[in-house]
XYZ file of C-alpha atoms in Angstrom:
270
model
C 31.339 1.459 -15.526
C 31.123 4.497 -13.263
C 34.683 4.034 -12.012
C 36.285 4.039 -15.480
C 34.096 6.978 -16.548
C 35.340 8.971 -13.563
C 38.969 8.149 -14.343
C 38.676 9.183 -17.985
C 36.662 12.323 -17.226
C 37.785 13.501 -13.758
C 35.953 16.793 -14.145
C 32.689 14.790 -14.050
C 33.675 12.588 -11.094
C 31.782 14.599 -8.473
C 28.707 14.718 -10.683
C 28.784 10.940 -11.164
C 29.210 10.310 -7.441
C 26.276 12.595 -6.673
C 24.046 10.725 -9.105
C 25.128 7.403 -7.560
C 24.449 8.678 -4.033
C 21.025 10.006 -5.015
C 20.067 6.683 -6.633
C 21.186 4.782 -3.534
C 19.111 7.105 -1.342
C 16.026 6.649 -3.540
C 16.481 2.873 -3.454
C 16.730 2.976 0.346
C 13.579 5.077 0.565
C 11.704 2.541 -1.542
C 13.293 -0.579 -0.079
C 10.113 -2.093 1.393
C 6.538 -2.806 0.370
C 3.543 -2.831 2.712
C 0.477 -4.905 1.829
C -3.041 -4.311 3.094
C -5.774 -6.799 2.193
C -8.784 -8.816 3.281
C -11.141 -11.402 1.893
C -14.435 -12.635 3.287
C -14.545 -16.367 2.606
C -15.830 -19.307 4.656
C -12.999 -21.189 6.420
C -13.835 -24.483 8.142
C -10.652 -24.778 10.242
C -9.267 -21.243 10.718
C -6.814 -22.158 13.499
C -5.003 -24.653 11.299
C -5.030 -22.221 8.384
C -3.597 -19.509 10.659
C -0.785 -21.810 11.832
C 0.116 -22.807 8.267
C -0.071 -19.174 7.176
C 2.351 -18.118 9.897
C 4.865 -20.747 8.752
C 4.660 -19.495 5.161
C 5.092 -15.835 6.163
C 8.070 -16.604 8.385
C 9.702 -18.666 5.660
C 9.398 -15.659 3.332
C 10.848 -13.291 5.934
C 7.743 -11.118 6.183
C 6.727 -9.040 9.176
C 3.154 -8.073 9.938
C -0.201 -8.889 11.469
C -2.739 -11.318 9.995
C -6.075 -12.421 11.414
C -7.923 -15.506 10.214
C -11.415 -16.558 11.277
C -14.353 -18.623 10.074
C -15.367 -15.602 7.967
C -12.054 -15.032 6.156
C -8.706 -13.280 6.353
C -7.607 -9.729 7.192
C -3.960 -8.829 6.985
C -1.207 -6.299 6.629
C 2.404 -7.315 6.187
C 5.667 -5.950 4.881
C 8.945 -7.011 3.325
C 11.104 -6.420 0.293
C 9.462 -6.246 -3.112
C 10.610 -9.795 -3.858
C 9.223 -11.117 -0.559
C 5.780 -9.563 -0.910
C 5.487 -10.645 -4.550
C 6.220 -14.228 -3.528
C 3.551 -13.926 -0.854
C 0.986 -12.581 -3.327
C 1.745 -15.448 -5.697
C 1.222 -17.894 -2.828
C -2.101 -16.260 -1.945
C -3.362 -16.276 -5.517
C -2.673 -20.018 -5.775
C -4.358 -20.792 -2.459
C -7.828 -22.366 -2.899
C -9.303 -20.099 -0.200
C -7.500 -16.850 -0.932
C -7.154 -16.709 -4.711
C -8.493 -13.435 -6.058
C -7.571 -11.456 -2.949
C -7.126 -7.757 -3.770
C -3.935 -6.233 -2.402
C -3.237 -2.575 -1.681
C 0.505 -1.904 -1.823
C 2.474 1.013 -0.388
C 6.171 1.868 -0.377
C 8.110 2.410 2.834
C 11.716 3.231 3.685
C 11.534 1.074 6.821
C 9.740 -2.035 8.034
C 6.671 -0.780 9.942
C 6.276 -4.019 11.917
C 8.542 -5.559 14.535
C 7.356 -9.164 14.376
C 5.218 -11.534 12.368
C 2.054 -13.104 13.654
C -0.886 -14.849 12.031
C -3.537 -15.942 14.486
C -7.144 -16.911 14.915
C -9.638 -14.169 15.692
C -13.392 -14.727 16.089
C -14.217 -11.724 13.907
C -12.017 -10.040 11.296
C -13.189 -6.494 12.026
C -14.152 -6.329 15.696
C -17.757 -5.148 15.340
C -19.356 -7.594 17.791
C -21.894 -8.347 15.061
C -20.610 -11.832 14.231
C -23.440 -13.663 12.407
C -25.910 -10.772 12.717
C -24.825 -9.591 9.268
C -23.124 -11.397 6.405
C -20.758 -9.145 4.419
C -20.531 -11.747 1.668
C -24.194 -11.186 0.736
C -25.596 -8.132 2.536
C -22.950 -5.468 2.054
C -23.446 -2.037 0.484
C -22.754 -1.455 -3.207
C -19.065 -1.018 -4.033
C -18.019 2.155 -5.852
C -14.651 2.605 -7.526
C -12.571 5.552 -6.345
C -13.561 7.584 -9.419
C -17.286 6.822 -9.125
C -17.188 7.528 -5.398
C -15.445 10.839 -6.091
C -17.945 11.903 -8.752
C -20.976 10.909 -6.708
C -19.711 12.663 -3.576
C -18.941 15.765 -5.608
C -22.087 16.014 -7.698
C -25.011 14.190 -6.050
C -26.953 16.452 -3.642
C -28.422 13.400 -1.877
C -25.009 11.921 -1.120
C -23.858 11.859 2.517
C -20.278 10.813 3.271
C -19.971 8.568 6.317
C -16.676 7.806 8.065
C -16.814 4.205 9.331
C -13.586 4.561 11.307
C -12.928 5.546 14.902
C -13.188 9.223 15.743
C -9.486 9.597 16.576
C -8.568 8.414 13.075
C -10.603 11.198 11.478
C -8.733 13.856 13.452
C -5.780 13.699 11.072
C -7.822 13.378 7.888
C -11.247 12.621 6.418
C -13.533 13.604 3.548
C -14.821 17.161 3.578
C -18.244 17.371 5.214
C -18.283 13.720 6.273
C -20.358 12.424 9.159
C -17.902 11.174 11.800
C -19.501 8.950 14.480
C -18.381 9.594 18.037
C -16.839 6.159 18.603
C -13.475 5.024 19.953
C -13.893 1.410 18.817
C -15.564 0.006 15.727
C -17.710 -2.290 17.901
C -19.481 0.802 19.250
C -20.946 1.711 15.846
C -23.937 -0.617 16.232
C -25.099 1.492 19.173
C -25.027 4.676 17.057
C -27.171 3.605 14.096
C -30.398 5.108 15.464
C -28.711 8.533 15.610
C -28.664 8.557 11.805
C -32.244 7.560 11.015
C -32.768 11.029 9.522
C -30.389 9.930 6.748
C -32.403 6.864 5.669
C -33.603 8.558 2.471
C -30.116 9.775 1.583
C -27.370 7.994 -0.312
C -25.044 6.908 2.461
C -21.464 6.721 1.157
C -19.237 4.872 3.592
C -15.449 4.817 3.669
C -12.685 3.435 5.872
C -8.951 2.712 5.595
C -8.918 -0.290 3.273
C -12.558 -1.347 3.017
C -13.049 -4.145 5.524
C -14.923 -2.144 8.161
C -17.295 -0.791 5.505
C -18.278 -4.346 4.581
C -19.745 -4.868 8.064
C -20.891 -1.276 8.614
C -22.790 -1.062 5.328
C -24.424 -4.453 5.960
C -25.464 -3.254 9.426
C -27.047 -0.056 8.105
C -28.863 -1.937 5.335
C -30.275 -4.335 7.906
C -31.531 -1.319 9.886
C -33.521 -0.050 6.901
C -31.078 2.218 5.046
C -31.857 1.462 1.421
C -29.159 3.376 -0.471
C -25.842 2.354 1.076
C -22.553 2.507 -0.800
C -18.914 1.899 0.106
C -15.583 3.062 -1.255
C -13.961 0.050 -2.903
C -10.379 -0.323 -1.693
C -10.850 2.323 0.960
C -9.074 5.608 1.506
C -5.670 4.207 0.558
C -6.952 3.324 -2.925
C -8.751 6.653 -3.317
C -5.471 8.419 -2.524
C -3.714 6.587 -5.347
C -6.466 7.032 -7.934
C -7.498 10.668 -7.385
C -5.078 13.578 -7.835
C -4.245 15.501 -4.678
C -5.508 18.727 -6.217
C -8.912 17.144 -6.893
C -9.166 15.069 -3.725
C -12.212 15.493 -1.502
C -10.293 13.731 1.250
C -8.062 16.126 3.155
C -5.059 15.218 5.293
C -3.534 11.873 6.219
C -4.922 8.386 6.655
C -4.325 6.686 9.992
C -2.778 3.195 9.701
C -2.291 0.558 12.372
C 1.468 0.089 12.106
C 4.631 2.006 12.940
C 4.074 4.484 10.101
C 1.076 5.801 12.110
C -0.288 7.659 9.075
C 0.157 7.899 5.304
C -0.361 11.168 3.403
C -3.328 11.483 1.053
C -3.038 15.246 0.528
C -0.678 17.896 1.884
C -3.432 19.494 3.974
C -2.715 19.632 7.694
C -5.974 18.772 9.451
C -4.538 18.193 12.921
C -1.186 17.498 14.554
């Protein structure tokens, strides 16, 4: 035990206490886990599913924001490692949500102040609703490594930021097209501005992937033949590609109290 070690070897007592303090600080910095996920799946009674989901999350002590609609689930929530692992086990046993892919981050504080799970007509507010079906019409998924290699080496590749313009101000991929939109629902009005890119390989990206599902389906419907999307979004790219090699520069905006998470150390904007 540390105490007996310090008594027997008093000259090492300060050293031992410093190690203990540093370990406690590291544990505090990594005390919480933040999940980001979505799944497009048909849900017959989303309001009931949302109510039941809220009860489960509250019983686990999670905090966060979860939307459920006829087209699936979109959520981000946080808790201790034990709490989020229990939640993931619950999800993977659920007949609707099994197979959901989770992106997990560490945080030294809880970035949410309450827990809600509620019905929403559309998971990503695009105002497209049934005009496109991301379960069947979406752009081809590329892993972080394949996306990186294609963006780096293919002269016909055009990077396309499917987020809001203000998000790109603190970080985006080098040379990416950034639509002048303040809300994702405005993207459908901008498609015609990019008709000159129809023969290019349009490589879409967003925070975690859900907006690209709708955006890529929209562009394919409008006649863009070669549409791709970054699987797992920017947050996954940041974990899979070394900072020194990253084509994404800066931070990634997130919709919780963290505001942004670092992808590289580059300062794009304050």
